[in-house]
Each structure stands twice: as structure tokens, then as C-alpha cells.
Amino acid sequence: MIRVLVVDDEALIRTGFRCILDAADEIEVVGAVPGGEAVQVAQETHPDVVLLDIRMPDVDGLTVLADLSRLRQPPVVAMLTTFDMDEYVATALRCGAAGFLLKDTDPEELPFLVRALADGGTVLAPKVTRTVVDGYLEAGGQTPATHGVDRLTDRERAVLVLIAQGLSNAHIAARMHLSTGTVKDHVSAILTKLEVSSRVQAVVVAERAGLLKPCSDPEPG
């Protein structure tokens, strides 16, 4: 079972996400709480995935993200957003967010996106990849120079393109006829060569270097 924690200040959003995910196979919502309760509930329930509102009145979503990242076994965190504040996107990327979902994500897609996150995929909801990249760059995100891409092997570039499509390590392995362990090694090498700490940051660099033209919408992994 994939254990999910939903964190949002709006009760309607929490209830809606809980109902959708609880009805999905192999997904269990272990909590649906406002931001002020997020870290404590995460410590008690040990979620695999946290869907976290990027802006909340009781506690800032970025503060919660940072606190979650310091847990002994930090969960994968995807930010829930309406994308009207690009500077929040930049900070969330630097803090290690694994993806960004719009609050009006198609209910049928939500379980697939959660499974992709749990499986190590990068989730950028359709139609928002460009917003993520532009928001990060315009807000002063410190991406390394694109010459880092030149250090990638052809196979690593191919893996990076599939990461940008939202595929998990397992799906990349199947697509490229490689073992999952080999893909993990490639991903590690990519992050090291690009001098980034997350798959989403690697996607930003790939977009900036022109590897993802035209910028494509990711698919659920």
C-alpha cells in the first residue's frame, strides 16, 4: 500500500483528495490535515507520499516542506498549487519538491500521479511544466550552467528526457531495456554532473539546455 498524507488548509480539498485516493487500489490516505498538523502526523503515520499545499494561512507550505525533509525517513513531497506565485515554485524546487500538482487535477489521473511519485517518478502536472521552469528561472533559481549537460553521456541524456516525461526508474528501465539498478546509477550520475539535488531540478536544467523542445507535458509514471 502507498501511504499518502494530504495537507491543505481547505477542508473541501482535503476531503475531495481523500475520497479520490481512498477509492483507488493500493493507496491508503493516512491523514488529511491542515498545515499546522502536518509534521506531527507525518511522524506518527510515516507516509510514503505527501501532497502539500504550497500556500496556507496557518503555516507556510514551504516551511512544512523543509521540516518534512529533515525527518529520519522523509516522504516524497509534491506541492499542490494554483501557480499564481512563481517565487514559491522556485523555493519549493530548491527545497527538494518532487513534483507540482494543480488542485484541479483530473480525479482519474490523481491515483496514477501518486503511484508515480511513490515509485520515484517526477510529476509535473500537464500544462504546468513551462510554468515551473519559467517560475524557477525568473525567480532567480540557481541552476548550474547548461554546460553541465555536455558532461552527460548519450544514455544519460536519454534517461534525463524520460525523467522529464515523469517516468519512474522502473518505467525508464522497461522503456530502455535496462535493469532498475542501472537506471538508478544513471540518475545518480545525472544529478551529480548537473550539480542538482532533485529530479525536478534536473528537468529544469534539461529544459534550459534545450533538450526538451518542444516542452512536452509529462505522463503519469
PDB file of C-alpha atoms in Angstrom:
ATOM      1  CA  MET A   1       0.000   0.000   0.000  1.00  0.00           C
ATOM      2  CA  ILE A   2       1.130   3.546  -0.763  1.00  0.00           C
ATOM      3  CA  ARG A   3       0.561   5.665   2.317  1.00  0.00           C
ATOM      4  CA  VAL A   4      -0.494   9.232   1.493  1.00  0.00           C
ATOM      5  CA  LEU A   5      -0.826  12.338   3.652  1.00  0.00           C
ATOM      6  CA  VAL A   6      -2.861  15.253   2.284  1.00  0.00           C
ATOM      7  CA  VAL A   7      -2.013  18.671   3.713  1.00  0.00           C
ATOM      8  CA  ASP A   8      -4.210  21.640   2.813  1.00  0.00           C
ATOM      9  CA  ASP A   9      -5.908  24.446   4.694  1.00  0.00           C
ATOM     10  CA  GLU A  10      -9.204  23.904   2.846  1.00  0.00           C
ATOM     11  CA  ALA A  11     -11.363  21.125   4.269  1.00  0.00           C
ATOM     12  CA  LEU A  12     -13.094  20.671   0.912  1.00  0.00           C
ATOM     13  CA  ILE A  13      -9.771  19.988  -0.838  1.00  0.00           C
ATOM     14  CA  ARG A  14      -8.692  17.557   1.885  1.00  0.00           C
ATOM     15  CA  THR A  15     -11.990  15.678   1.735  1.00  0.00           C
ATOM     16  CA  GLY A  16     -12.002  15.545  -2.053  1.00  0.00           C
ATOM     17  CA  PHE A  17      -8.459  14.214  -2.314  1.00  0.00           C
ATOM     18  CA  ARG A  18      -9.120  11.660   0.442  1.00  0.00           C
ATOM     19  CA  CYS A  19     -12.235  10.325  -1.273  1.00  0.00           C
ATOM     20  CA  ILE A  20     -10.493  10.021  -4.642  1.00  0.00           C
ATOM     21  CA  LEU A  21      -7.383   8.317  -3.292  1.00  0.00           C
ATOM     22  CA  ASP A  22      -9.122   6.036  -0.803  1.00  0.00           C
ATOM     23  CA  ALA A  23     -11.159   4.657  -3.695  1.00  0.00           C
ATOM     24  CA  ALA A  24      -8.003   3.765  -5.629  1.00  0.00           C
ATOM     25  CA  ASP A  25      -6.271   0.411  -5.460  1.00  0.00           C
ATOM     26  CA  GLU A  26      -3.124   0.092  -3.333  1.00  0.00           C
ATOM     27  CA  ILE A  27      -3.403   3.627  -1.915  1.00  0.00           C
ATOM     28  CA  GLU A  28      -4.258   4.469   1.684  1.00  0.00           C
ATOM     29  CA  VAL A  29      -4.765   8.026   2.945  1.00  0.00           C
ATOM     30  CA  VAL A  30      -3.231   8.017   6.425  1.00  0.00           C
ATOM     31  CA  GLY A  31      -4.166  11.617   7.148  1.00  0.00           C
ATOM     32  CA  ALA A  32      -5.770  14.755   5.710  1.00  0.00           C
ATOM     33  CA  VAL A  33      -4.829  17.747   7.841  1.00  0.00           C
ATOM     34  CA  PRO A  34      -4.121  21.490   7.782  1.00  0.00           C
ATOM     35  CA  GLY A  35      -0.518  22.641   7.659  1.00  0.00           C
ATOM     36  CA  GLY A  36      -0.039  23.111  11.376  1.00  0.00           C
ATOM     37  CA  GLU A  37      -0.573  19.393  11.998  1.00  0.00           C
ATOM     38  CA  ALA A  38       1.405  18.083   9.030  1.00  0.00           C
ATOM     39  CA  VAL A  39       4.791  17.323  10.567  1.00  0.00           C
ATOM     40  CA  GLN A  40       3.398  15.653  13.683  1.00  0.00           C
ATOM     41  CA  VAL A  41       1.018  13.489  11.673  1.00  0.00           C
ATOM     42  CA  ALA A  42       3.829  12.574   9.270  1.00  0.00           C
ATOM     43  CA  GLN A  43       5.969  11.481  12.221  1.00  0.00           C
ATOM     44  CA  GLU A  44       3.110   9.333  13.526  1.00  0.00           C
ATOM     45  CA  THR A  45       1.917   7.798  10.252  1.00  0.00           C
ATOM     46  CA  HIS A  46       5.097   7.569   8.130  1.00  0.00           C
ATOM     47  CA  PRO A  47       3.544   8.416   4.752  1.00  0.00           C
ATOM     48  CA  ASP A  48       5.287   7.482   1.510  1.00  0.00           C
ATOM     49  CA  VAL A  49       3.863  10.495  -0.318  1.00  0.00           C
ATOM     50  CA  VAL A  50       2.726  13.894   0.954  1.00  0.00           C
ATOM     51  CA  LEU A  51       0.529  16.170  -1.149  1.00  0.00           C
ATOM     52  CA  LEU A  52       1.256  19.588   0.338  1.00  0.00           C
ATOM     53  CA  ASP A  53      -0.464  22.904  -0.308  1.00  0.00           C
ATOM     54  CA  ILE A  54       2.208  25.421  -1.233  1.00  0.00           C
ATOM     55  CA  ARG A  55       0.428  28.308   0.499  1.00  0.00           C
ATOM     56  CA  MET A  56      -1.548  28.017   3.721  1.00  0.00           C
ATOM     57  CA  PRO A  57      -2.603  30.632   6.275  1.00  0.00           C
ATOM     58  CA  ASP A  58      -1.716  28.720   9.436  1.00  0.00           C
ATOM     59  CA  VAL A  59       1.795  27.675   8.409  1.00  0.00           C
ATOM     60  CA  ASP A  60       3.714  28.227   5.200  1.00  0.00           C
ATOM     61  CA  GLY A  61       3.818  25.176   2.947  1.00  0.00           C
ATOM     62  CA  LEU A  62       7.493  25.760   2.220  1.00  0.00           C
ATOM     63  CA  THR A  63       8.257  25.635   5.946  1.00  0.00           C
ATOM     64  CA  VAL A  64       6.415  22.326   6.186  1.00  0.00           C
ATOM     65  CA  LEU A  65       8.366  21.033   3.165  1.00  0.00           C
ATOM     66  CA  ALA A  66      11.658  21.893   4.845  1.00  0.00           C
ATOM     67  CA  ASP A  67      10.564  20.265   8.113  1.00  0.00           C
ATOM     68  CA  LEU A  68       9.460  17.098   6.318  1.00  0.00           C
ATOM     69  CA  SER A  69      12.790  16.866   4.518  1.00  0.00           C
ATOM     70  CA  ARG A  70      14.560  16.681   7.888  1.00  0.00           C
ATOM     71  CA  LEU A  71      12.639  13.634   9.101  1.00  0.00           C
ATOM     72  CA  ARG A  72      14.597  10.416   9.564  1.00  0.00           C
ATOM     73  CA  GLN A  73      12.695   8.862   6.672  1.00  0.00           C
ATOM     74  CA  PRO A  74      11.470  11.841   4.646  1.00  0.00           C
ATOM     75  CA  PRO A  75       8.464  11.232   2.386  1.00  0.00           C
ATOM     76  CA  VAL A  76       8.215  12.183  -1.250  1.00  0.00           C
ATOM     77  CA  VAL A  77       6.515  15.574  -1.366  1.00  0.00           C
ATOM     78  CA  ALA A  78       4.520  17.054  -4.233  1.00  0.00           C
ATOM     79  CA  MET A  79       3.219  20.604  -3.955  1.00  0.00           C
ATOM     80  CA  LEU A  80      -0.433  21.468  -4.536  1.00  0.00           C
ATOM     81  CA  THR A  81      -0.726  24.841  -6.182  1.00  0.00           C
ATOM     82  CA  THR A  82      -2.648  27.187  -8.428  1.00  0.00           C
ATOM     83  CA  PHE A  83       0.622  28.620  -9.791  1.00  0.00           C
ATOM     84  CA  ASP A  84      -0.160  32.260  -9.186  1.00  0.00           C
ATOM     85  CA  MET A  85       3.025  32.880  -7.170  1.00  0.00           C
ATOM     86  CA  ASP A  86       6.126  31.840  -9.107  1.00  0.00           C
ATOM     87  CA  GLU A  87       8.572  32.672  -6.318  1.00  0.00           C
ATOM     88  CA  TYR A  88       7.037  29.871  -4.252  1.00  0.00           C
ATOM     89  CA  VAL A  89       7.823  27.468  -7.085  1.00  0.00           C
ATOM     90  CA  ALA A  90      11.489  28.472  -7.062  1.00  0.00           C
ATOM     91  CA  THR A  91      11.850  27.932  -3.328  1.00  0.00           C
ATOM     92  CA  ALA A  92       9.996  24.617  -3.420  1.00  0.00           C
ATOM     93  CA  LEU A  93      12.365  23.381  -6.116  1.00  0.00           C
ATOM     94  CA  ARG A  94      15.398  24.334  -4.061  1.00  0.00           C
ATOM     95  CA  CYS A  95      13.883  22.562  -1.038  1.00  0.00           C
ATOM     96  CA  GLY A  96      13.522  19.312  -2.946  1.00  0.00           C
ATOM     97  CA  ALA A  97       9.867  19.117  -4.031  1.00  0.00           C
ATOM     98  CA  ALA A  98       9.385  16.033  -6.204  1.00  0.00           C
ATOM     99  CA  GLY A  99       6.557  17.482  -8.244  1.00  0.00           C
ATOM    100  CA  PHE A 100       3.776  20.001  -8.662  1.00  0.00           C
ATOM    101  CA  LEU A 101       0.067  19.249  -8.997  1.00  0.00           C
ATOM    102  CA  LEU A 102      -2.734  21.651  -9.716  1.00  0.00           C
ATOM    103  CA  LYS A 103      -5.606  21.478  -7.270  1.00  0.00           C
ATOM    104  CA  ASP A 104      -7.994  20.887 -10.161  1.00  0.00           C
ATOM    105  CA  THR A 105      -6.075  17.826 -11.391  1.00  0.00           C
ATOM    106  CA  ASP A 106      -8.371  15.357 -13.146  1.00  0.00           C
ATOM    107  CA  PRO A 107      -9.626  12.949 -10.439  1.00  0.00           C
ATOM    108  CA  GLU A 108      -8.941   9.985 -12.721  1.00  0.00           C
ATOM    109  CA  GLU A 109      -5.285  10.999 -13.064  1.00  0.00           C
ATOM    110  CA  LEU A 110      -4.595  11.627  -9.378  1.00  0.00           C
ATOM    111  CA  PRO A 111      -4.006   7.981  -8.320  1.00  0.00           C
ATOM    112  CA  PHE A 112      -1.636   7.436 -11.262  1.00  0.00           C
ATOM    113  CA  LEU A 113       0.344  10.546 -10.294  1.00  0.00           C
ATOM    114  CA  VAL A 114       0.590   9.400  -6.681  1.00  0.00           C
ATOM    115  CA  ARG A 115       1.829   5.977  -7.787  1.00  0.00           C
ATOM    116  CA  ALA A 116       4.432   7.662  -9.994  1.00  0.00           C
ATOM    117  CA  LEU A 117       5.673   9.716  -7.053  1.00  0.00           C
ATOM    118  CA  ALA A 118       5.877   6.665  -4.808  1.00  0.00           C
ATOM    119  CA  ASP A 119       7.837   4.838  -7.489  1.00  0.00           C
ATOM    120  CA  GLY A 120      10.426   7.602  -7.776  1.00  0.00           C
ATOM    121  CA  GLY A 121       8.908   9.436 -10.711  1.00  0.00           C
ATOM    122  CA  THR A 122       8.872  13.172 -11.303  1.00  0.00           C
ATOM    123  CA  VAL A 123       5.368  14.602 -11.555  1.00  0.00           C
ATOM    124  CA  LEU A 124       4.731  17.897 -13.278  1.00  0.00           C
ATOM    125  CA  ALA A 125       1.028  18.067 -13.985  1.00  0.00           C
ATOM    126  CA  PRO A 126       0.036  18.612 -17.616  1.00  0.00           C
ATOM    127  CA  LYS A 127       0.181  22.238 -18.787  1.00  0.00           C
ATOM    128  CA  VAL A 128       2.367  23.395 -15.884  1.00  0.00           C
ATOM    129  CA  THR A 129       5.862  22.245 -16.888  1.00  0.00           C
ATOM    130  CA  ARG A 130       6.592  25.559 -18.597  1.00  0.00           C
ATOM    131  CA  THR A 131       5.221  27.437 -15.595  1.00  0.00           C
ATOM    132  CA  VAL A 132       7.554  25.540 -13.286  1.00  0.00           C
ATOM    133  CA  VAL A 133      10.589  26.210 -15.459  1.00  0.00           C
ATOM    134  CA  ASP A 134       9.829  29.864 -16.107  1.00  0.00           C
ATOM    135  CA  GLY A 135       8.896  30.499 -12.486  1.00  0.00           C
ATOM    136  CA  TYR A 136      12.109  28.935 -11.256  1.00  0.00           C
ATOM    137  CA  LEU A 137      14.339  30.864 -13.637  1.00  0.00           C
ATOM    138  CA  GLU A 138      12.573  34.213 -13.301  1.00  0.00           C
ATOM    139  CA  ALA A 139      12.630  33.977  -9.519  1.00  0.00           C
ATOM    140  CA  GLY A 140      16.387  33.565  -9.535  1.00  0.00           C
ATOM    141  CA  GLY A 141      16.663  29.806  -9.156  1.00  0.00           C
ATOM    142  CA  GLN A 142      20.317  28.876  -9.083  1.00  0.00           C
ATOM    143  CA  THR A 143      20.532  26.272 -11.829  1.00  0.00           C
ATOM    144  CA  PRO A 144      24.021  25.339 -12.913  1.00  0.00           C
ATOM    145  CA  ALA A 145      25.321  26.417 -16.304  1.00  0.00           C
ATOM    146  CA  THR A 146      23.981  24.316 -19.135  1.00  0.00           C
ATOM    147  CA  HIS A 147      27.486  23.127 -19.944  1.00  0.00           C
ATOM    148  CA  GLY A 148      26.784  20.510 -17.272  1.00  0.00           C
ATOM    149  CA  VAL A 149      24.586  18.804 -19.846  1.00  0.00           C
ATOM    150  CA  ASP A 150      27.646  18.424 -22.083  1.00  0.00           C
ATOM    151  CA  ARG A 151      29.143  16.083 -19.486  1.00  0.00           C
ATOM    152  CA  LEU A 152      26.258  13.642 -19.841  1.00  0.00           C
ATOM    153  CA  THR A 153      26.645  10.511 -21.934  1.00  0.00           C
ATOM    154  CA  ASP A 154      24.124   9.808 -24.691  1.00  0.00           C
ATOM    155  CA  ARG A 155      22.416   7.235 -22.476  1.00  0.00           C
ATOM    156  CA  GLU A 156      22.257   9.674 -19.543  1.00  0.00           C
ATOM    157  CA  ARG A 157      20.672  12.269 -21.829  1.00  0.00           C
ATOM    158  CA  ALA A 158      18.081   9.718 -22.881  1.00  0.00           C
ATOM    159  CA  VAL A 159      17.339   8.920 -19.246  1.00  0.00           C
ATOM    160  CA  LEU A 160      17.031  12.646 -18.468  1.00  0.00           C
ATOM    161  CA  VAL A 161      14.457  13.112 -21.227  1.00  0.00           C
ATOM    162  CA  LEU A 162      12.392  10.243 -19.782  1.00  0.00           C
ATOM    163  CA  ILE A 163      12.690  11.742 -16.299  1.00  0.00           C
ATOM    164  CA  ALA A 164      11.223  14.932 -17.759  1.00  0.00           C
ATOM    165  CA  GLN A 165       8.287  12.904 -19.054  1.00  0.00           C
ATOM    166  CA  GLY A 166       7.542  11.852 -15.467  1.00  0.00           C
ATOM    167  CA  LEU A 167       8.626   8.228 -15.776  1.00  0.00           C
ATOM    168  CA  SER A 168       9.767   6.364 -12.674  1.00  0.00           C
ATOM    169  CA  ASN A 169      13.004   4.385 -12.571  1.00  0.00           C
ATOM    170  CA  ALA A 170      11.082   1.171 -13.196  1.00  0.00           C
ATOM    171  CA  HIS A 171       9.322   2.586 -16.250  1.00  0.00           C
ATOM    172  CA  ILE A 172      12.560   4.053 -17.605  1.00  0.00           C
ATOM    173  CA  ALA A 173      14.197   0.659 -17.156  1.00  0.00           C
ATOM    174  CA  ALA A 174      11.422  -1.037 -19.108  1.00  0.00           C
ATOM    175  CA  ARG A 175      11.492   1.589 -21.857  1.00  0.00           C
ATOM    176  CA  MET A 176      15.278   1.369 -22.293  1.00  0.00           C
ATOM    177  CA  HIS A 177      15.606  -2.374 -21.633  1.00  0.00           C
ATOM    178  CA  LEU A 178      17.862  -1.805 -18.628  1.00  0.00           C
ATOM    179  CA  SER A 179      17.796  -3.019 -15.050  1.00  0.00           C
ATOM    180  CA  THR A 180      16.291  -0.720 -12.427  1.00  0.00           C
ATOM    181  CA  GLY A 181      19.657  -0.641 -10.663  1.00  0.00           C
ATOM    182  CA  THR A 182      21.359   0.589 -13.818  1.00  0.00           C
ATOM    183  CA  VAL A 183      18.784   3.344 -14.200  1.00  0.00           C
ATOM    184  CA  LYS A 184      19.320   4.398 -10.592  1.00  0.00           C
ATOM    185  CA  ASP A 185      23.044   4.655 -11.299  1.00  0.00           C
ATOM    186  CA  HIS A 186      22.337   6.800 -14.366  1.00  0.00           C
ATOM    187  CA  VAL A 187      20.021   9.071 -12.379  1.00  0.00           C
ATOM    188  CA  SER A 188      22.650   9.486  -9.667  1.00  0.00           C
ATOM    189  CA  ALA A 189      25.262  10.358 -12.290  1.00  0.00           C
ATOM    190  CA  ILE A 190      22.911  12.878 -13.907  1.00  0.00           C
ATOM    191  CA  LEU A 191      22.237  14.685 -10.625  1.00  0.00           C
ATOM    192  CA  THR A 192      25.958  14.756  -9.841  1.00  0.00           C
ATOM    193  CA  LYS A 193      27.021  16.059 -13.251  1.00  0.00           C
ATOM    194  CA  LEU A 194      24.287  18.712 -13.319  1.00  0.00           C
ATOM    195  CA  GLU A 195      25.040  19.648  -9.701  1.00  0.00           C
ATOM    196  CA  VAL A 196      21.393  19.438  -8.659  1.00  0.00           C
ATOM    197  CA  SER A 197      19.706  17.662  -5.766  1.00  0.00           C
ATOM    198  CA  SER A 198      16.406  16.546  -7.281  1.00  0.00           C
ATOM    199  CA  ARG A 199      14.910  15.141 -10.445  1.00  0.00           C
ATOM    200  CA  VAL A 200      12.716  18.215 -10.886  1.00  0.00           C
ATOM    201  CA  GLN A 201      15.775  20.479 -10.814  1.00  0.00           C
ATOM    202  CA  ALA A 202      17.368  18.221 -13.424  1.00  0.00           C
ATOM    203  CA  VAL A 203      14.300  18.716 -15.631  1.00  0.00           C
ATOM    204  CA  VAL A 204      14.698  22.499 -15.307  1.00  0.00           C
ATOM    205  CA  VAL A 205      18.312  22.249 -16.457  1.00  0.00           C
ATOM    206  CA  ALA A 206      17.330  19.983 -19.347  1.00  0.00           C
ATOM    207  CA  GLU A 207      14.685  22.462 -20.458  1.00  0.00           C
ATOM    208  CA  ARG A 208      17.113  25.358 -20.168  1.00  0.00           C
ATOM    209  CA  ALA A 209      19.659  23.445 -22.264  1.00  0.00           C
ATOM    210  CA  GLY A 210      17.119  22.796 -24.991  1.00  0.00           C
ATOM    211  CA  LEU A 211      16.841  19.035 -24.538  1.00  0.00           C
ATOM    212  CA  LEU A 212      13.061  19.152 -24.152  1.00  0.00           C
ATOM    213  CA  LYS A 213      11.977  21.127 -27.207  1.00  0.00           C
ATOM    214  CA  PRO A 214       9.104  21.348 -27.671  1.00  0.00           C
ATOM    215  CA  CYS A 215       8.356  21.310 -23.969  1.00  0.00           C
ATOM    216  CA  SER A 216       6.145  18.284 -23.563  1.00  0.00           C
ATOM    217  CA  ASP A 217       3.575  17.556 -20.902  1.00  0.00           C
ATOM    218  CA  PRO A 218       4.611  14.708 -18.633  1.00  0.00           C
ATOM    219  CA  GLU A 219       2.714  11.477 -18.456  1.00  0.00           C
ATOM    220  CA  PRO A 220       1.838   9.672 -15.272  1.00  0.00           C
ATOM    221  CA  GLY A 221       4.604   7.192 -14.441  1.00  0.00           C
TER     222      GLY A 221
END
